[in-house]
Amino acid sequence: MASDTEMGSWTDLLYSSSKLLEQAAPSAQFPPLQRNLDQLEALSKKLKAKTLRTEAPTQSIAATRCLSLSLSLSLSLYTYTMMHTKVNKKLLLAREGINAEQLARDLKSFELKTTFEDVFPAEATSVEEYLQQVHEMAMVSAIQEAQKDNISSFNDYMMTVLQEDWQKEKRDFLQSVSRISMLPKTNLGVSNTGGARPGQIMSLTSGTQVLSGQSSMEIAPLPNKPVLEKKAAVYADVVKNLNHARERGLPFKPATAFKGAYESLGLDASGGKSVTMQKIWHLIQTLMGEGPTVQWNVSKIMSLVIGARRHLEWGHEKYIVDTIQSHPAQAALGGAVGNLQRIHAFLRVRLRDYGVLDFDAGEACRQPPVDTTWQQIYFCLRTGYYDEARKVASSSRVSHHFAPQLSEWVATGGMVSPETAAAASEECEKLLRMGDRVGRAAYDKKKLLLYAILSGSRRHIDRLLREFPTLFNTIEDFLWFKLSAIRDYPGGSNSAVPNEGYSPYSLDDLQVYLNKFEPSYYTKNGKDPLVYPYVLLLSIQLLPAMLYLSKDMGDEGYNVDAVHTSIVLADHGVLSVSAGAGQKLKVMDAFAEASSIIRQYGSVYLRHENLSLALEYYMQAAAAVGGGQLSWSGRGNVDQQRQRTLVLKQLLTELLLRDGGINLLLGPRGAGEEGELERVFTDVKTRQQFLLEAAHQCQEAGLYDRSIEIQKRVGAFAMALDTINKCLSEAICALSRGRLDGESRTAGLLHSGNEILQTYKYYPEVSLQERELVSEQQTVLMQLDAILSIHKLARVGRHLDALREVAKLPFLPLDPRAPDLANDMFQSLSHHVQACVPDLLKVALHCLDNLTDSDGSLRALRTKSIEIQKRVGAFAMALDTINKCLSEAICALSRGRLDGESRTAGLLHSGNEILQTYKYYPEVSLQERELVSEQQTVLMQLDAILSIHKLARVGRHLDALREVAKLPFLPLDPRAPDLANDMFQSLSHHVQACVPDLLKVALHCLDNLTDSDGSLRALRTKIANFLANNLNRNWPQDLYEKVARSL
């Protein structure tokens, strides 16, 4: 039975399928499926092969698209048939000759592959267009790659430049700031007890104790320490010895001391350079006249020139000795040790190819010997053997006319008389003419040099050098000749000039000539770096030499040498002599440059917390700008002494601002009697004046603790208390504004104030005026302490106790039971106390807001506070208090209280009075003006609300509603659009507090009027909408109910 039923259902399905097929056969959308998938694939391959043979890309694309369309249509028909039959598909496919299993396997392995043209259709229709597109794409790609390379190269270059700049800046910074960061680490407590903490190790050497002369560290064995560290260590000792000698007025030769300190290091033992620092120190020693030299009555310039010349003569003497020792057989010195015998020995070596010399020729000599008279005179002068030169000149027949001229040149230090210079100039002219004649016997060029030196004629000297450019073998010989020929006529007077055509050779001429060449010419491109400053010093260009030395030129530490050579030059006061040709500076400018070099070096010690050595160098910096050695004894000119005092005070103030500076300068106690300040300012009044000025600068820098300490040390107790009161006033204001550090700071200040008052009691000498000032400041301190206690009570919530303390304040009229004080009594308060009053009144008002006024005393206190605010110029705060009170009075008036109307009138009068006073107040800040303007607007708004209440109370309902509609800060005008809700949010809270009662008054007026034109209904709607927009406010419930009943 079941089989018959199943067979019937299959028959029905077959019949349905046949009907569906007949209906689908004539469909125009889908062609009948006549081929299987294998046949379709074979046909598509043939079509593709044919397309490739004809090389028609467009046809291939069309054929492929056609094939795809055929497949799509066939598959669509198949899908359509499957969707409509949904049953017995195997039977239907079998009837059409399709194997369902084979079709399923074929569909799993079938894949439609797209060509390049399917995804990226070609836009070119010809080979030329295709090539053009390829070319454009290649160009674009090349440009993009080039841009990437350029950006990458630029970034790499910029990074390299930044790294180089950073390395340079880093190197310059480390060289300029940390030049002595590797100095010997010694215990500062050993060298100076002032300002040093026990066990503290400093990174800079502290040098030696000057009085004892013993070093705090062994200086001799320093083989493993840097050159800069060695120099700084030994130089610092000399600076301290120099300062103490100058303080006591003892003789001291700084150049000699620095030279000895440098020689103790043995740095030039293995050097191969032509000019060493030891040689420069010897030059400075002779320039300053500290060596065993003869004193001439000449100008300071000529004294320096003679010193430079004597140094060159010292060097030539060493050269002669070395030459003799190198050629002992030829020199044949024997046992003779005289200066003239050395010259003879040197000439034997120098003139060994000329034959027998005159001083060696005996009576049996067959041929005439070589006359060496002028050679002997020249080399005696060149070596500094002046007596021997005069002896040779006077003993020789060929130079007997020259002998008196030479004696005069030696005796006057080169400043011969005009007659002698004229005679020497004529002889020089004769010798030059003799050389121009052909056939005449040659003359000794040394004779020409000697007469040129005595003449001092610029014309002869220039001609000589022009005609004989190879006359000098070394720059030392050249400079000695030029220095020997220099003349310095004081004031440029013509009285000392031999004749009108005579032009003396001057120091400026030498400097101009030497400055024609770059520094690299002298230093051989840096291989011999000290040659250039050596030449500058020889040509008396002292300041340029120091500035050049101060540059960093490697690891030799020449900048440290520059600092201490500047100390020597400044101490001798020679910097004003000659700044160098082309670099003419004023006297004070030259001293200021040297002072700056010394000061910068001392500041390095300051940065490394070695305050004692920083003090030593600072003292030298001040002495430099004051004129050197004379400034220590006060013998300098007035301008220099003033500059020294100013610089010294500035530098000492820098020390005071440092940790430990007060203990170093002032000692453990007192005003400098036990510290280093007594060395600088021996006068007590000068010390006190300086300390008071330093305390003032500390206040300006915000270092109030140091300022208070200095003032206490000086005995200026009133000034110290005033500083404490100022800081305490600021701390109270900070505390009232919620700053965290206010409370701890106030405790420390109160402790310092009480400590000063305790010290003041036992101070031996206090003037009557000082006692009165201390008493005033003590009163201010007590007043500030009382204000501070009120702030503390308010912060912990003890509002009633805070108000009681406010009422007790004797200097403020805030007691409700007491009469008002006179205005001048408040004005007499300290400005420190007055500065705390506004914040004190804020605290009082805050306490009033947190208490209930049961007996009216709080209201009286609030009224009192308004008067105080007006007196201190806090107009905005006073108006805010009035607005608050007026808002409360309006609310009381609307609720039927009897005193509301009189109170509002008094408050409005007070507000207008404050505004009138504000117009004529002398000093009002911009912020205060803005706040007053805001509070004035609030006052006007409250006045408008009050007028509406008054109209409603007298029954003028229509006028009251008109005023309500006119209010610009409420959206109640029936003819105007609704305002944004945030506009109401921006209203003052005093005005917002009056709005509910105002709306009640408006509704009451609406109830008492007849709506004839619908305007009243519009006003009711406005009120309802306004309430709807402010449902989140805690307004009275009866207001909402009243509006709901009126709608």
PDB file of N, CA and C in Angstrom, residues 47-82:
ATOM      1  N   LEU A  47      38.422  28.017 -30.267  1.00  0.00           N
ATOM      2  CA  LEU A  47      38.227  29.445 -30.542  1.00  0.00           C
ATOM      3  C   LEU A  47      39.408  30.271 -30.042  1.00  0.00           C
ATOM      4  N   LYS A  48      39.970  29.901 -28.940  1.00  0.00           N
ATOM      5  CA  LYS A  48      41.119  30.623 -28.404  1.00  0.00           C
ATOM      6  C   LYS A  48      42.339  30.445 -29.275  1.00  0.00           C
ATOM      7  N   ALA A  49      42.565  29.172 -29.739  1.00  0.00           N
ATOM      8  CA  ALA A  49      43.709  28.923 -30.625  1.00  0.00           C
ATOM      9  C   ALA A  49      43.568  29.696 -31.917  1.00  0.00           C
ATOM     10  N   LYS A  50      42.383  29.734 -32.441  1.00  0.00           N
ATOM     11  CA  LYS A  50      42.161  30.489 -33.674  1.00  0.00           C
ATOM     12  C   LYS A  50      42.418  31.985 -33.458  1.00  0.00           C
ATOM     13  N   THR A  51      42.003  32.437 -32.352  1.00  0.00           N
ATOM     14  CA  THR A  51      42.212  33.872 -32.043  1.00  0.00           C
ATOM     15  C   THR A  51      43.695  34.191 -31.928  1.00  0.00           C
ATOM     16  N   LEU A  52      44.485  33.316 -31.292  1.00  0.00           N
ATOM     17  CA  LEU A  52      45.914  33.550 -31.136  1.00  0.00           C
ATOM     18  C   LEU A  52      46.624  33.519 -32.482  1.00  0.00           C
ATOM     19  N   ARG A  53      46.196  32.651 -33.383  1.00  0.00           N
ATOM     20  CA  ARG A  53      46.860  32.563 -34.694  1.00  0.00           C
ATOM     21  C   ARG A  53      46.641  33.833 -35.499  1.00  0.00           C
ATOM     22  N   THR A  54      45.474  34.379 -35.401  1.00  0.00           N
ATOM     23  CA  THR A  54      45.202  35.617 -36.151  1.00  0.00           C
ATOM     24  C   THR A  54      45.802  36.858 -35.480  1.00  0.00           C
ATOM     25  N   GLU A  55      46.337  36.719 -34.236  1.00  0.00           N
ATOM     26  CA  GLU A  55      46.961  37.822 -33.494  1.00  0.00           C
ATOM     27  C   GLU A  55      46.058  39.046 -33.457  1.00  0.00           C
ATOM     28  N   ALA A  56      44.861  38.772 -33.100  1.00  0.00           N
ATOM     29  CA  ALA A  56      43.901  39.866 -32.940  1.00  0.00           C
ATOM     30  C   ALA A  56      43.497  39.928 -31.476  1.00  0.00           C
ATOM     31  N   PRO A  57      44.148  40.786 -30.714  1.00  0.00           N
ATOM     32  CA  PRO A  57      43.837  40.811 -29.261  1.00  0.00           C
ATOM     33  C   PRO A  57      42.410  41.214 -28.982  1.00  0.00           C
ATOM     34  N   THR A  58      41.908  42.146 -29.755  1.00  0.00           N
ATOM     35  CA  THR A  58      40.549  42.610 -29.463  1.00  0.00           C
ATOM     36  C   THR A  58      39.534  41.513 -29.746  1.00  0.00           C
ATOM     37  N   GLN A  59      39.776  40.722 -30.842  1.00  0.00           N
ATOM     38  CA  GLN A  59      38.860  39.622 -31.137  1.00  0.00           C
ATOM     39  C   GLN A  59      38.941  38.556 -30.059  1.00  0.00           C
ATOM     40  N   SER A  60      40.167  38.330 -29.557  1.00  0.00           N
ATOM     41  CA  SER A  60      40.316  37.334 -28.484  1.00  0.00           C
ATOM     42  C   SER A  60      39.528  37.742 -27.265  1.00  0.00           C
ATOM     43  N   ILE A  61      39.635  39.018 -26.983  1.00  0.00           N
ATOM     44  CA  ILE A  61      38.878  39.497 -25.824  1.00  0.00           C
ATOM     45  C   ILE A  61      37.387  39.326 -26.054  1.00  0.00           C
ATOM     46  N   ALA A  62      36.940  39.674 -27.285  1.00  0.00           N
ATOM     47  CA  ALA A  62      35.508  39.541 -27.581  1.00  0.00           C
ATOM     48  C   ALA A  62      35.066  38.093 -27.530  1.00  0.00           C
ATOM     49  N   ALA A  63      35.940  37.198 -28.090  1.00  0.00           N
ATOM     50  CA  ALA A  63      35.580  35.781 -28.072  1.00  0.00           C
ATOM     51  C   ALA A  63      35.515  35.251 -26.653  1.00  0.00           C
ATOM     52  N   THR A  64      36.490  35.662 -25.861  1.00  0.00           N
ATOM     53  CA  THR A  64      36.486  35.198 -24.468  1.00  0.00           C
ATOM     54  C   THR A  64      35.253  35.694 -23.740  1.00  0.00           C
ATOM     55  N   ARG A  65      34.920  36.968 -23.991  1.00  0.00           N
ATOM     56  CA  ARG A  65      33.727  37.509 -23.353  1.00  0.00           C
ATOM     57  C   ARG A  65      32.471  36.807 -23.853  1.00  0.00           C
ATOM     58  N   CYS A  66      32.469  36.459 -25.164  1.00  0.00           N
ATOM     59  CA  CYS A  66      31.301  35.732 -25.715  1.00  0.00           C
ATOM     60  C   CYS A  66      31.183  34.360 -25.089  1.00  0.00           C
ATOM     61  N   LEU A  67      32.366  33.693 -24.958  1.00  0.00           N
ATOM     62  CA  LEU A  67      32.363  32.376 -24.324  1.00  0.00           C
ATOM     63  C   LEU A  67      31.866  32.476 -22.894  1.00  0.00           C
ATOM     64  N   SER A  68      32.352  33.484 -22.216  1.00  0.00           N
ATOM     65  CA  SER A  68      31.902  33.658 -20.835  1.00  0.00           C
ATOM     66  C   SER A  68      30.415  33.903 -20.771  1.00  0.00           C
ATOM     67  N   LEU A  69      29.904  34.681 -21.754  1.00  0.00           N
ATOM     68  CA  LEU A  69      28.465  34.945 -21.769  1.00  0.00           C
ATOM     69  C   LEU A  69      27.675  33.677 -22.032  1.00  0.00           C
ATOM     70  N   SER A  70      28.190  32.853 -22.943  1.00  0.00           N
ATOM     71  CA  SER A  70      27.496  31.579 -23.237  1.00  0.00           C
ATOM     72  C   SER A  70      27.463  30.691 -22.017  1.00  0.00           C
ATOM     73  N   LEU A  71      28.607  30.624 -21.366  1.00  0.00           N
ATOM     74  CA  LEU A  71      28.644  29.799 -20.155  1.00  0.00           C
ATOM     75  C   LEU A  71      27.709  30.341 -19.101  1.00  0.00           C
ATOM     76  N   SER A  72      27.697  31.671 -18.994  1.00  0.00           N
ATOM     77  CA  SER A  72      26.815  32.272 -17.997  1.00  0.00           C
ATOM     78  C   SER A  72      25.360  31.984 -18.317  1.00  0.00           C
ATOM     79  N   LEU A  73      24.979  32.094 -19.608  1.00  0.00           N
ATOM     80  CA  LEU A  73      23.586  31.836 -19.981  1.00  0.00           C
ATOM     81  C   LEU A  73      23.214  30.378 -19.768  1.00  0.00           C
ATOM     82  N   SER A  74      24.155  29.489 -20.099  1.00  0.00           N
ATOM     83  CA  SER A  74      23.868  28.056 -19.932  1.00  0.00           C
ATOM     84  C   SER A  74      23.700  27.720 -18.465  1.00  0.00           C
ATOM     85  N   LEU A  75      24.621  28.241 -17.679  1.00  0.00           N
ATOM     86  CA  LEU A  75      24.527  27.976 -16.251  1.00  0.00           C
ATOM     87  C   LEU A  75      23.285  28.617 -15.656  1.00  0.00           C
ATOM     88  N   SER A  76      22.914  29.781 -16.204  1.00  0.00           N
ATOM     89  CA  SER A  76      21.703  30.439 -15.707  1.00  0.00           C
ATOM     90  C   SER A  76      20.476  29.585 -16.016  1.00  0.00           C
ATOM     91  N   LEU A  77      20.420  28.996 -17.229  1.00  0.00           N
ATOM     92  CA  LEU A  77      19.282  28.101 -17.571  1.00  0.00           C
ATOM     93  C   LEU A  77      19.261  26.895 -16.665  1.00  0.00           C
ATOM     94  N   TYR A  78      20.445  26.384 -16.418  1.00  0.00           N
ATOM     95  CA  TYR A  78      20.522  25.225 -15.536  1.00  0.00           C
ATOM     96  C   TYR A  78      20.015  25.586 -14.149  1.00  0.00           C
ATOM     97  N   THR A  79      20.459  26.756 -13.676  1.00  0.00           N
ATOM     98  CA  THR A  79      20.009  27.192 -12.350  1.00  0.00           C
ATOM     99  C   THR A  79      18.506  27.441 -12.343  1.00  0.00           C
ATOM    100  N   TYR A  80      17.998  28.038 -13.458  1.00  0.00           N
ATOM    101  CA  TYR A  80      16.563  28.315 -13.540  1.00  0.00           C
ATOM    102  C   TYR A  80      15.759  27.034 -13.497  1.00  0.00           C
ATOM    103  N   THR A  81      16.230  26.013 -14.232  1.00  0.00           N
ATOM    104  CA  THR A  81      15.520  24.732 -14.264  1.00  0.00           C
ATOM    105  C   THR A  81      15.534  24.070 -12.901  1.00  0.00           C
ATOM    106  N   MET A  82      16.737  24.155 -12.245  1.00  0.00           N
ATOM    107  CA  MET A  82      16.859  23.526 -10.943  1.00  0.00           C
ATOM    108  C   MET A  82      15.979  24.213  -9.918  1.00  0.00           C
TER     109      MET A  82
END
